[in-house]
Amino acid sequence: MEIAERMVHTGPGAGADAWTGFLAAPVHGSGIGVLVLAGSSGRIEEARCRLLAREGMTALSVRWFGGPGQPPGICEVPLETFVSAAEWLRTAGARRIGVLGASKGAEAALHLAGRHDGVDAVVALSPTSVTWANVGPGRDGAALPHRSSWTWRGRPLPFVPYDDTWTAAEPEGDPVSVLGWYEQSLPAFAERVPAAAVPVGGAGTDLVLVAGGDDLMWPSLRFAAELAARRRAAGLPVRLITRPDAGHRPRLPGEGAAAPSGRFRYGGSPAADAALGADAWPHLLDALRGAGAGPVVDPSSAP
């Protein structure tokens, strides 16, 4: 499919909700719009937008921190930033709006769907079931004390702080798994977990959760199972796709392997991460296109 692409941005006066992004779309347009959100890398996901555009969707990825007028870190980021981007897609002709988010971007996607009724589908790759404290500094340049990652209508969302007594197991200078940090912080601040629960969307939102059992960044499979349980308890459909050997960075068909990191251990392997993305791909497309939500799917027994 022939696609067109360009950089887009909010106009003058956008204020704290300003963003710059990349748009890829079929040249003849589409009634399906997808907001693509990266995780804590903060990058604009151009390649992922192109992938979705070739499937007949208008895909927009925005920088949501670290840009002009934005917090330099993931600290009290206004969820209205994502509302603005979703509404931009609607004004560009999308009748159905989906959000595809990974890691911290999945956290944002779930919060957006829980607070903005204009979201029809969420695909959450390596999600969390609770809101976490900031990663990096806020607008004041300070990373401490811990604050929420997000705000809504000017108010910080309840969050789980990090237990700063945690120490990495790896030798100094080696890539680090921070999985234990998150696992240690949950019981350390157990009294804050219920209020920090991430919403799972309503009856009008299709939900697909994708998580690897070898995630070494945070326990995304545990989190995804908790999100799915909440969804089922509300009598709503959900699709959970997982593989026990995949890590934090599932790769969709057509995407290459994720770049190695000298800083973090993400778990999984290029083959397992690609296999999880391939398992999730048809469910992802169905949800974004509105092809109907099915029951929980768990292909984790696949070889």
PDB file of C-alpha atoms in Angstrom:
ATOM      1  CA  MET A   1       0.000   0.000   0.000  1.00  0.00           C
ATOM      2  CA  GLU A   2       1.305   3.421  -0.916  1.00  0.00           C
ATOM      3  CA  ILE A   3       1.697   5.684   2.092  1.00  0.00           C
ATOM      4  CA  ALA A   4       2.474   9.337   2.755  1.00  0.00           C
ATOM      5  CA  GLU A   5       4.375  10.620   5.755  1.00  0.00           C
ATOM      6  CA  ARG A   6       5.235  13.938   7.366  1.00  0.00           C
ATOM      7  CA  MET A   7       6.079  15.626  10.645  1.00  0.00           C
ATOM      8  CA  VAL A   8       3.167  17.290  12.451  1.00  0.00           C
ATOM      9  CA  HIS A   9       2.836  19.407  15.572  1.00  0.00           C
ATOM     10  CA  THR A  10       0.340  21.335  17.630  1.00  0.00           C
ATOM     11  CA  GLY A  11      -0.244  24.927  16.756  1.00  0.00           C
ATOM     12  CA  PRO A  12       0.637  28.079  18.682  1.00  0.00           C
ATOM     13  CA  GLY A  13      -0.996  28.339  22.079  1.00  0.00           C
ATOM     14  CA  ALA A  14      -1.016  24.601  22.831  1.00  0.00           C
ATOM     15  CA  GLY A  15       0.857  25.306  26.067  1.00  0.00           C
ATOM     16  CA  ALA A  16       1.684  22.403  28.374  1.00  0.00           C
ATOM     17  CA  ASP A  17      -0.053  19.930  26.057  1.00  0.00           C
ATOM     18  CA  ALA A  18       2.157  20.729  23.057  1.00  0.00           C
ATOM     19  CA  TRP A  19       3.708  17.909  21.043  1.00  0.00           C
ATOM     20  CA  THR A  20       5.626  17.171  17.869  1.00  0.00           C
ATOM     21  CA  GLY A  21       4.985  13.946  15.999  1.00  0.00           C
ATOM     22  CA  PHE A  22       5.354  11.812  12.894  1.00  0.00           C
ATOM     23  CA  LEU A  23       2.375  10.842  10.749  1.00  0.00           C
ATOM     24  CA  ALA A  24       2.181   7.959   8.279  1.00  0.00           C
ATOM     25  CA  ALA A  25      -1.043   7.261   6.402  1.00  0.00           C
ATOM     26  CA  PRO A  26      -2.390   5.585   3.273  1.00  0.00           C
ATOM     27  CA  VAL A  27      -2.374   8.114   0.445  1.00  0.00           C
ATOM     28  CA  HIS A  28      -6.129   7.677   0.032  1.00  0.00           C
ATOM     29  CA  GLY A  29      -6.786   8.191   3.753  1.00  0.00           C
ATOM     30  CA  SER A  30      -8.257   5.955   6.419  1.00  0.00           C
ATOM     31  CA  GLY A  31     -11.088   5.979   8.917  1.00  0.00           C
ATOM     32  CA  ILE A  32      -8.844   4.295  11.506  1.00  0.00           C
ATOM     33  CA  GLY A  33      -6.405   6.403  13.504  1.00  0.00           C
ATOM     34  CA  VAL A  34      -3.749   4.960  15.804  1.00  0.00           C
ATOM     35  CA  LEU A  35      -1.735   6.900  18.355  1.00  0.00           C
ATOM     36  CA  VAL A  36       1.627   5.143  18.800  1.00  0.00           C
ATOM     37  CA  LEU A  37       3.442   5.746  22.086  1.00  0.00           C
ATOM     38  CA  ALA A  38       7.000   4.707  22.858  1.00  0.00           C
ATOM     39  CA  GLY A  39       8.173   3.803  26.327  1.00  0.00           C
ATOM     40  CA  SER A  40      10.809   5.513  28.431  1.00  0.00           C
ATOM     41  CA  SER A  41      13.087   6.006  25.407  1.00  0.00           C
ATOM     42  CA  GLY A  42      10.881   8.961  24.489  1.00  0.00           C
ATOM     43  CA  ARG A  43      11.469   8.362  20.804  1.00  0.00           C
ATOM     44  CA  ILE A  44       9.003   9.010  18.014  1.00  0.00           C
ATOM     45  CA  GLU A  45       8.111   5.583  16.566  1.00  0.00           C
ATOM     46  CA  GLU A  46       8.407   6.302  12.850  1.00  0.00           C
ATOM     47  CA  ALA A  47       8.978   2.697  11.746  1.00  0.00           C
ATOM     48  CA  ARG A  48       5.998   1.403  13.732  1.00  0.00           C
ATOM     49  CA  CYS A  49       3.799   4.113  12.217  1.00  0.00           C
ATOM     50  CA  ARG A  50       4.842   3.065   8.715  1.00  0.00           C
ATOM     51  CA  LEU A  51       4.052  -0.546   9.552  1.00  0.00           C
ATOM     52  CA  LEU A  52       0.497   0.358  10.590  1.00  0.00           C
ATOM     53  CA  ALA A  53       0.020   2.701   7.639  1.00  0.00           C
ATOM     54  CA  ARG A  54       0.790  -0.177   5.271  1.00  0.00           C
ATOM     55  CA  GLU A  55      -2.091  -2.006   6.968  1.00  0.00           C
ATOM     56  CA  GLY A  56      -4.458   0.802   6.010  1.00  0.00           C
ATOM     57  CA  MET A  57      -4.371   2.942   9.157  1.00  0.00           C
ATOM     58  CA  THR A  58      -3.407   6.540   9.865  1.00  0.00           C
ATOM     59  CA  ALA A  59      -0.666   6.305  12.508  1.00  0.00           C
ATOM     60  CA  LEU A  60       0.655   9.190  14.597  1.00  0.00           C
ATOM     61  CA  SER A  61       3.534   8.938  17.058  1.00  0.00           C
ATOM     62  CA  VAL A  62       4.266  11.920  19.297  1.00  0.00           C
ATOM     63  CA  ARG A  63       7.078  12.946  21.575  1.00  0.00           C
ATOM     64  CA  TRP A  64       5.414  13.208  24.973  1.00  0.00           C
ATOM     65  CA  PHE A  65       8.334  14.241  27.156  1.00  0.00           C
ATOM     66  CA  GLY A  66      11.705  15.833  26.546  1.00  0.00           C
ATOM     67  CA  GLY A  67      10.439  18.155  23.821  1.00  0.00           C
ATOM     68  CA  PRO A  68       9.935  21.924  23.817  1.00  0.00           C
ATOM     69  CA  GLY A  69       7.648  22.967  26.655  1.00  0.00           C
ATOM     70  CA  GLN A  70       7.465  19.409  28.006  1.00  0.00           C
ATOM     71  CA  PRO A  71       8.877  17.881  31.206  1.00  0.00           C
ATOM     72  CA  PRO A  72      12.450  16.696  30.569  1.00  0.00           C
ATOM     73  CA  GLY A  73      11.610  13.337  32.175  1.00  0.00           C
ATOM     74  CA  ILE A  74       8.536  11.183  32.705  1.00  0.00           C
ATOM     75  CA  CYS A  75       7.391  13.310  35.593  1.00  0.00           C
ATOM     76  CA  GLU A  76       3.880  14.751  35.911  1.00  0.00           C
ATOM     77  CA  VAL A  77       3.264  14.465  32.178  1.00  0.00           C
ATOM     78  CA  PRO A  78      -0.228  15.818  31.397  1.00  0.00           C
ATOM     79  CA  LEU A  79      -2.493  13.100  30.014  1.00  0.00           C
ATOM     80  CA  GLU A  80      -4.111  15.906  28.046  1.00  0.00           C
ATOM     81  CA  THR A  81      -1.085  15.644  25.731  1.00  0.00           C
ATOM     82  CA  PHE A  82      -2.464  12.314  24.521  1.00  0.00           C
ATOM     83  CA  VAL A  83      -6.044  13.601  24.389  1.00  0.00           C
ATOM     84  CA  SER A  84      -4.813  16.360  22.087  1.00  0.00           C
ATOM     85  CA  ALA A  85      -3.046  13.850  19.824  1.00  0.00           C
ATOM     86  CA  ALA A  86      -6.063  11.516  19.705  1.00  0.00           C
ATOM     87  CA  GLU A  87      -8.363  14.399  18.844  1.00  0.00           C
ATOM     88  CA  TRP A  88      -5.933  15.523  16.152  1.00  0.00           C
ATOM     89  CA  LEU A  89      -6.378  12.113  14.523  1.00  0.00           C
ATOM     90  CA  ARG A  90     -10.145  12.476  14.716  1.00  0.00           C
ATOM     91  CA  THR A  91     -10.099  15.891  13.075  1.00  0.00           C
ATOM     92  CA  ALA A  92      -7.869  14.379  10.364  1.00  0.00           C
ATOM     93  CA  GLY A  93     -10.718  11.995   9.472  1.00  0.00           C
ATOM     94  CA  ALA A  94     -10.378   9.004  11.793  1.00  0.00           C
ATOM     95  CA  ARG A  95     -13.720   7.616  12.931  1.00  0.00           C
ATOM     96  CA  ARG A  96     -12.125   4.938  15.122  1.00  0.00           C
ATOM     97  CA  ILE A  97      -9.224   5.742  17.469  1.00  0.00           C
ATOM     98  CA  GLY A  98      -6.780   3.194  18.840  1.00  0.00           C
ATOM     99  CA  VAL A  99      -3.700   3.620  21.014  1.00  0.00           C
ATOM    100  CA  LEU A 100      -0.688   1.320  20.732  1.00  0.00           C
ATOM    101  CA  GLY A 101       1.678   1.865  23.648  1.00  0.00           C
ATOM    102  CA  ALA A 102       4.753   0.042  24.917  1.00  0.00           C
ATOM    103  CA  SER A 103       5.924  -0.050  28.549  1.00  0.00           C
ATOM    104  CA  LYS A 104       5.458   3.485  29.951  1.00  0.00           C
ATOM    105  CA  GLY A 105       3.583   4.272  26.744  1.00  0.00           C
ATOM    106  CA  ALA A 106       1.212   1.399  27.578  1.00  0.00           C
ATOM    107  CA  GLU A 107       0.711   2.912  31.036  1.00  0.00           C
ATOM    108  CA  ALA A 108      -0.222   6.198  29.361  1.00  0.00           C
ATOM    109  CA  ALA A 109      -2.513   4.455  26.841  1.00  0.00           C
ATOM    110  CA  LEU A 110      -4.513   2.724  29.578  1.00  0.00           C
ATOM    111  CA  HIS A 111      -4.874   5.944  31.555  1.00  0.00           C
ATOM    112  CA  LEU A 112      -6.017   7.780  28.434  1.00  0.00           C
ATOM    113  CA  ALA A 113      -8.692   5.180  27.667  1.00  0.00           C
ATOM    114  CA  GLY A 114      -9.872   5.282  31.272  1.00  0.00           C
ATOM    115  CA  ARG A 115     -10.347   9.041  31.244  1.00  0.00           C
ATOM    116  CA  HIS A 116     -11.186   9.932  27.641  1.00  0.00           C
ATOM    117  CA  ASP A 117     -14.193   8.318  25.998  1.00  0.00           C
ATOM    118  CA  GLY A 118     -12.822   8.887  22.512  1.00  0.00           C
ATOM    119  CA  VAL A 119     -10.555   5.799  22.613  1.00  0.00           C
ATOM    120  CA  ASP A 120     -11.975   2.711  20.905  1.00  0.00           C
ATOM    121  CA  ALA A 121      -9.054   0.302  21.341  1.00  0.00           C
ATOM    122  CA  VAL A 122      -5.864  -0.059  23.377  1.00  0.00           C
ATOM    123  CA  VAL A 123      -2.982  -2.386  22.589  1.00  0.00           C
ATOM    124  CA  ALA A 124      -0.645  -2.458  25.588  1.00  0.00           C
ATOM    125  CA  LEU A 125       2.770  -4.022  25.017  1.00  0.00           C
ATOM    126  CA  SER A 126       4.603  -4.948  28.265  1.00  0.00           C
ATOM    127  CA  PRO A 127       2.123  -3.018  30.427  1.00  0.00           C
ATOM    128  CA  THR A 128       1.914  -2.212  34.117  1.00  0.00           C
ATOM    129  CA  SER A 129      -1.167  -2.586  36.298  1.00  0.00           C
ATOM    130  CA  VAL A 130      -0.242   0.307  38.609  1.00  0.00           C
ATOM    131  CA  THR A 131       0.886   3.886  38.123  1.00  0.00           C
ATOM    132  CA  TRP A 132       4.536   4.400  38.988  1.00  0.00           C
ATOM    133  CA  ALA A 133       6.581   7.301  40.219  1.00  0.00           C
ATOM    134  CA  ASN A 134       8.481   9.534  37.852  1.00  0.00           C
ATOM    135  CA  VAL A 135      11.411   8.405  35.743  1.00  0.00           C
ATOM    136  CA  GLY A 136      13.659  11.439  35.545  1.00  0.00           C
ATOM    137  CA  PRO A 137      13.106  15.114  36.331  1.00  0.00           C
ATOM    138  CA  GLY A 138      10.022  17.282  36.126  1.00  0.00           C
ATOM    139  CA  ARG A 139       9.680  20.795  34.786  1.00  0.00           C
ATOM    140  CA  ASP A 140      11.583  22.043  37.829  1.00  0.00           C
ATOM    141  CA  GLY A 141      14.612  19.956  36.856  1.00  0.00           C
ATOM    142  CA  ALA A 142      14.391  17.787  39.989  1.00  0.00           C
ATOM    143  CA  ALA A 143      13.981  13.994  39.975  1.00  0.00           C
ATOM    144  CA  LEU A 144      13.402  13.749  43.742  1.00  0.00           C
ATOM    145  CA  PRO A 145      11.271  13.561  45.779  1.00  0.00           C
ATOM    146  CA  HIS A 146       9.226  10.947  43.948  1.00  0.00           C
ATOM    147  CA  ARG A 147       6.223  12.327  42.096  1.00  0.00           C
ATOM    148  CA  SER A 148       3.620  10.815  39.816  1.00  0.00           C
ATOM    149  CA  SER A 149       4.446  10.062  36.206  1.00  0.00           C
ATOM    150  CA  TRP A 150       1.121  11.642  35.142  1.00  0.00           C
ATOM    151  CA  THR A 151      -1.328  14.420  35.822  1.00  0.00           C
ATOM    152  CA  TRP A 152      -4.975  14.777  34.813  1.00  0.00           C
ATOM    153  CA  ARG A 153      -6.667  18.172  34.848  1.00  0.00           C
ATOM    154  CA  GLY A 154      -3.708  19.545  36.744  1.00  0.00           C
ATOM    155  CA  ARG A 155      -3.752  16.936  39.519  1.00  0.00           C
ATOM    156  CA  PRO A 156      -1.078  14.231  39.917  1.00  0.00           C
ATOM    157  CA  LEU A 157      -2.387  10.667  39.716  1.00  0.00           C
ATOM    158  CA  PRO A 158      -1.847   8.377  42.735  1.00  0.00           C
ATOM    159  CA  PHE A 159       1.347   6.383  42.273  1.00  0.00           C
ATOM    160  CA  VAL A 160       3.656   3.760  43.741  1.00  0.00           C
ATOM    161  CA  PRO A 161       7.121   5.133  44.684  1.00  0.00           C
ATOM    162  CA  TYR A 162      10.358   3.212  44.242  1.00  0.00           C
ATOM    163  CA  ASP A 163      12.049   1.539  47.188  1.00  0.00           C
ATOM    164  CA  ASP A 164      15.444   3.206  47.165  1.00  0.00           C
ATOM    165  CA  THR A 165      16.982   0.494  49.346  1.00  0.00           C
ATOM    166  CA  TRP A 166      17.072  -1.782  46.284  1.00  0.00           C
ATOM    167  CA  THR A 167      20.460  -2.488  44.731  1.00  0.00           C
ATOM    168  CA  ALA A 168      21.300  -4.115  41.410  1.00  0.00           C
ATOM    169  CA  ALA A 169      22.704  -7.645  41.388  1.00  0.00           C
ATOM    170  CA  GLU A 170      24.928  -7.135  38.342  1.00  0.00           C
ATOM    171  CA  PRO A 171      28.575  -6.040  38.570  1.00  0.00           C
ATOM    172  CA  GLU A 172      29.109  -2.298  38.242  1.00  0.00           C
ATOM    173  CA  GLY A 173      29.246  -1.249  34.614  1.00  0.00           C
ATOM    174  CA  ASP A 174      27.217  -4.205  33.310  1.00  0.00           C
ATOM    175  CA  PRO A 175      23.668  -3.848  31.936  1.00  0.00           C
ATOM    176  CA  VAL A 176      21.169  -4.011  34.789  1.00  0.00           C
ATOM    177  CA  SER A 177      17.830  -5.754  35.251  1.00  0.00           C
ATOM    178  CA  VAL A 178      15.517  -3.495  37.284  1.00  0.00           C
ATOM    179  CA  LEU A 179      12.818  -6.156  37.597  1.00  0.00           C
ATOM    180  CA  GLY A 180      13.665  -6.651  41.278  1.00  0.00           C
ATOM    181  CA  TRP A 181      13.306  -2.939  41.947  1.00  0.00           C
ATOM    182  CA  TYR A 182       9.678  -2.983  40.865  1.00  0.00           C
ATOM    183  CA  GLU A 183       8.999  -6.274  42.628  1.00  0.00           C
ATOM    184  CA  GLN A 184      10.511  -4.911  45.859  1.00  0.00           C
ATOM    185  CA  SER A 185       8.669  -1.579  45.640  1.00  0.00           C
ATOM    186  CA  LEU A 186       5.195  -3.141  45.453  1.00  0.00           C
ATOM    187  CA  PRO A 187       5.214  -4.688  48.971  1.00  0.00           C
ATOM    188  CA  ALA A 188       7.269  -1.795  50.346  1.00  0.00           C
ATOM    189  CA  PHE A 189       4.437   0.597  49.452  1.00  0.00           C
ATOM    190  CA  ALA A 190       1.549  -1.891  49.553  1.00  0.00           C
ATOM    191  CA  GLU A 191      -0.799   0.664  51.068  1.00  0.00           C
ATOM    192  CA  ARG A 192      -0.449   2.847  47.950  1.00  0.00           C
ATOM    193  CA  VAL A 193      -1.077   0.105  45.384  1.00  0.00           C
ATOM    194  CA  PRO A 194      -4.916   0.089  45.367  1.00  0.00           C
ATOM    195  CA  ALA A 195      -5.216   3.823  44.685  1.00  0.00           C
ATOM    196  CA  ALA A 196      -2.565   3.557  41.951  1.00  0.00           C
ATOM    197  CA  ALA A 197      -4.426   0.885  39.953  1.00  0.00           C
ATOM    198  CA  VAL A 198      -4.364   1.543  36.212  1.00  0.00           C
ATOM    199  CA  PRO A 199      -7.823   1.628  34.560  1.00  0.00           C
ATOM    200  CA  VAL A 200      -8.753  -1.098  32.074  1.00  0.00           C
ATOM    201  CA  GLY A 201     -11.199   0.818  29.901  1.00  0.00           C
ATOM    202  CA  GLY A 202     -14.929   0.460  29.543  1.00  0.00           C
ATOM    203  CA  ALA A 203     -17.284  -1.553  27.381  1.00  0.00           C
ATOM    204  CA  GLY A 204     -16.571   0.681  24.392  1.00  0.00           C
ATOM    205  CA  THR A 205     -12.837  -0.026  24.390  1.00  0.00           C
ATOM    206  CA  ASP A 206     -11.257  -3.171  22.937  1.00  0.00           C
ATOM    207  CA  LEU A 207      -8.212  -4.218  24.969  1.00  0.00           C
ATOM    208  CA  VAL A 208      -5.239  -6.337  23.897  1.00  0.00           C
ATOM    209  CA  LEU A 209      -2.428  -7.057  26.371  1.00  0.00           C
ATOM    210  CA  VAL A 210       0.935  -8.425  25.244  1.00  0.00           C
ATOM    211  CA  ALA A 211       3.595  -9.546  27.730  1.00  0.00           C
ATOM    212  CA  GLY A 212       6.643 -11.785  27.875  1.00  0.00           C
ATOM    213  CA  GLY A 213       7.370 -14.126  30.754  1.00  0.00           C
ATOM    214  CA  ASP A 214      11.106 -13.300  30.641  1.00  0.00           C
ATOM    215  CA  ASP A 215      10.667  -9.529  31.000  1.00  0.00           C
ATOM    216  CA  LEU A 216      13.619  -8.267  33.069  1.00  0.00           C
ATOM    217  CA  MET A 217      12.513  -4.613  33.212  1.00  0.00           C
ATOM    218  CA  TRP A 218       9.323  -5.050  35.204  1.00  0.00           C
ATOM    219  CA  PRO A 219       6.911  -7.959  35.783  1.00  0.00           C
ATOM    220  CA  SER A 220       4.748  -7.208  32.756  1.00  0.00           C
ATOM    221  CA  LEU A 221       3.212 -10.681  32.577  1.00  0.00           C
ATOM    222  CA  ARG A 222       2.057 -10.431  36.205  1.00  0.00           C
ATOM    223  CA  PHE A 223       0.767  -6.925  35.500  1.00  0.00           C
ATOM    224  CA  ALA A 224      -1.016  -8.007  32.311  1.00  0.00           C
ATOM    225  CA  ALA A 225      -2.684 -10.894  34.133  1.00  0.00           C
ATOM    226  CA  GLU A 226      -3.899  -8.453  36.814  1.00  0.00           C
ATOM    227  CA  LEU A 227      -5.292  -6.115  34.164  1.00  0.00           C
ATOM    228  CA  ALA A 228      -7.025  -9.025  32.411  1.00  0.00           C
ATOM    229  CA  ALA A 229      -8.529 -10.201  35.709  1.00  0.00           C
ATOM    230  CA  ARG A 230      -9.953  -6.750  36.392  1.00  0.00           C
ATOM    231  CA  ARG A 231     -11.383  -6.651  32.915  1.00  0.00           C
ATOM    232  CA  ARG A 232     -13.010 -10.059  33.278  1.00  0.00           C
ATOM    233  CA  ALA A 233     -14.360  -9.117  36.708  1.00  0.00           C
ATOM    234  CA  ALA A 234     -16.142  -6.222  35.026  1.00  0.00           C
ATOM    235  CA  GLY A 235     -17.673  -8.631  32.506  1.00  0.00           C
ATOM    236  CA  LEU A 236     -15.647  -7.192  29.628  1.00  0.00           C
ATOM    237  CA  PRO A 237     -13.644  -9.030  26.950  1.00  0.00           C
ATOM    238  CA  VAL A 238      -9.867  -8.903  26.829  1.00  0.00           C
ATOM    239  CA  ARG A 239      -7.139 -10.561  24.825  1.00  0.00           C
ATOM    240  CA  LEU A 240      -3.921 -11.527  26.621  1.00  0.00           C
ATOM    241  CA  ILE A 241      -1.090 -12.790  24.436  1.00  0.00           C
ATOM    242  CA  THR A 242       2.094 -14.052  26.064  1.00  0.00           C
ATOM    243  CA  ARG A 243       5.120 -16.262  25.582  1.00  0.00           C
ATOM    244  CA  PRO A 244       7.237 -17.490  28.507  1.00  0.00           C
ATOM    245  CA  ASP A 245      10.560 -16.858  26.747  1.00  0.00           C
ATOM    246  CA  ALA A 246       9.901 -13.314  25.457  1.00  0.00           C
ATOM    247  CA  GLY A 247      11.234 -10.183  27.115  1.00  0.00           C
ATOM    248  CA  HIS A 248      10.253  -6.541  27.519  1.00  0.00           C
ATOM    249  CA  ARG A 249      10.442  -5.585  23.845  1.00  0.00           C
ATOM    250  CA  PRO A 250       8.133  -7.671  21.619  1.00  0.00           C
ATOM    251  CA  ARG A 251       8.753  -6.971  17.952  1.00  0.00           C
ATOM    252  CA  LEU A 252       5.957  -6.828  15.393  1.00  0.00           C
ATOM    253  CA  PRO A 253       6.173  -8.518  11.981  1.00  0.00           C
ATOM    254  CA  GLY A 254       8.283  -6.333   9.711  1.00  0.00           C
ATOM    255  CA  GLU A 255      10.268  -4.827  12.590  1.00  0.00           C
ATOM    256  CA  GLY A 256      13.862  -5.865  13.099  1.00  0.00           C
ATOM    257  CA  ALA A 257      15.336  -6.931  16.405  1.00  0.00           C
ATOM    258  CA  ALA A 258      15.523  -4.259  19.092  1.00  0.00           C
ATOM    259  CA  ALA A 259      18.926  -2.618  19.436  1.00  0.00           C
ATOM    260  CA  PRO A 260      21.144  -4.013  22.188  1.00  0.00           C
ATOM    261  CA  SER A 261      21.462  -1.899  25.321  1.00  0.00           C
ATOM    262  CA  GLY A 262      24.592  -1.231  27.319  1.00  0.00           C
ATOM    263  CA  ARG A 263      22.469   0.028  30.203  1.00  0.00           C
ATOM    264  CA  PHE A 264      19.575  -2.377  30.790  1.00  0.00           C
ATOM    265  CA  ARG A 265      18.788  -6.071  30.534  1.00  0.00           C
ATOM    266  CA  TYR A 266      15.411  -6.486  28.832  1.00  0.00           C
ATOM    267  CA  GLY A 267      15.161 -10.280  28.839  1.00  0.00           C
ATOM    268  CA  GLY A 268      13.963 -12.505  26.043  1.00  0.00           C
ATOM    269  CA  SER A 269      15.831 -12.989  22.777  1.00  0.00           C
ATOM    270  CA  PRO A 270      15.415 -11.652  19.242  1.00  0.00           C
ATOM    271  CA  ALA A 271      13.673 -14.883  18.211  1.00  0.00           C
ATOM    272  CA  ALA A 272      11.324 -15.029  21.218  1.00  0.00           C
ATOM    273  CA  ASP A 273      10.490 -11.317  21.057  1.00  0.00           C
ATOM    274  CA  ALA A 274       9.672 -11.637  17.348  1.00  0.00           C
ATOM    275  CA  ALA A 275       7.552 -14.731  18.017  1.00  0.00           C
ATOM    276  CA  LEU A 276       5.511 -12.879  20.640  1.00  0.00           C
ATOM    277  CA  GLY A 277       4.966  -9.999  18.228  1.00  0.00           C
ATOM    278  CA  ALA A 278       3.851 -12.437  15.541  1.00  0.00           C
ATOM    279  CA  ASP A 279       1.429 -14.106  17.973  1.00  0.00           C
ATOM    280  CA  ALA A 280      -0.005 -10.711  18.924  1.00  0.00           C
ATOM    281  CA  TRP A 281      -0.177  -9.247  15.415  1.00  0.00           C
ATOM    282  CA  PRO A 282      -3.582 -10.570  14.259  1.00  0.00           C
ATOM    283  CA  HIS A 283      -5.198  -9.657  17.592  1.00  0.00           C
ATOM    284  CA  LEU A 284      -3.616  -6.205  17.462  1.00  0.00           C
ATOM    285  CA  LEU A 285      -4.963  -5.580  13.968  1.00  0.00           C
ATOM    286  CA  ASP A 286      -8.432  -6.882  14.862  1.00  0.00           C
ATOM    287  CA  ALA A 287      -8.660  -4.569  17.867  1.00  0.00           C
ATOM    288  CA  LEU A 288      -7.428  -1.486  16.047  1.00  0.00           C
ATOM    289  CA  ARG A 289      -9.758  -2.160  13.118  1.00  0.00           C
ATOM    290  CA  GLY A 290     -12.706  -2.973  15.352  1.00  0.00           C
ATOM    291  CA  ALA A 291     -13.079  -6.554  14.181  1.00  0.00           C
ATOM    292  CA  GLY A 292     -14.531  -7.639  17.515  1.00  0.00           C
ATOM    293  CA  ALA A 293     -13.047  -8.608  20.851  1.00  0.00           C
ATOM    294  CA  GLY A 294     -12.677 -12.267  21.676  1.00  0.00           C
ATOM    295  CA  PRO A 295     -11.884 -14.147  24.855  1.00  0.00           C
ATOM    296  CA  VAL A 296      -8.540 -14.227  26.619  1.00  0.00           C
ATOM    297  CA  VAL A 297      -5.974 -15.862  24.348  1.00  0.00           C
ATOM    298  CA  ASP A 298      -2.821 -17.430  25.760  1.00  0.00           C
ATOM    299  CA  PRO A 299      -0.490 -18.975  23.184  1.00  0.00           C
ATOM    300  CA  SER A 300       2.251 -19.354  25.812  1.00  0.00           C
ATOM    301  CA  SER A 301       2.397 -23.098  25.181  1.00  0.00           C
ATOM    302  CA  ALA A 302       3.656 -22.483  21.653  1.00  0.00           C
ATOM    303  CA  PRO A 303       7.163 -23.812  20.988  1.00  0.00           C
TER     304      PRO A 303
END
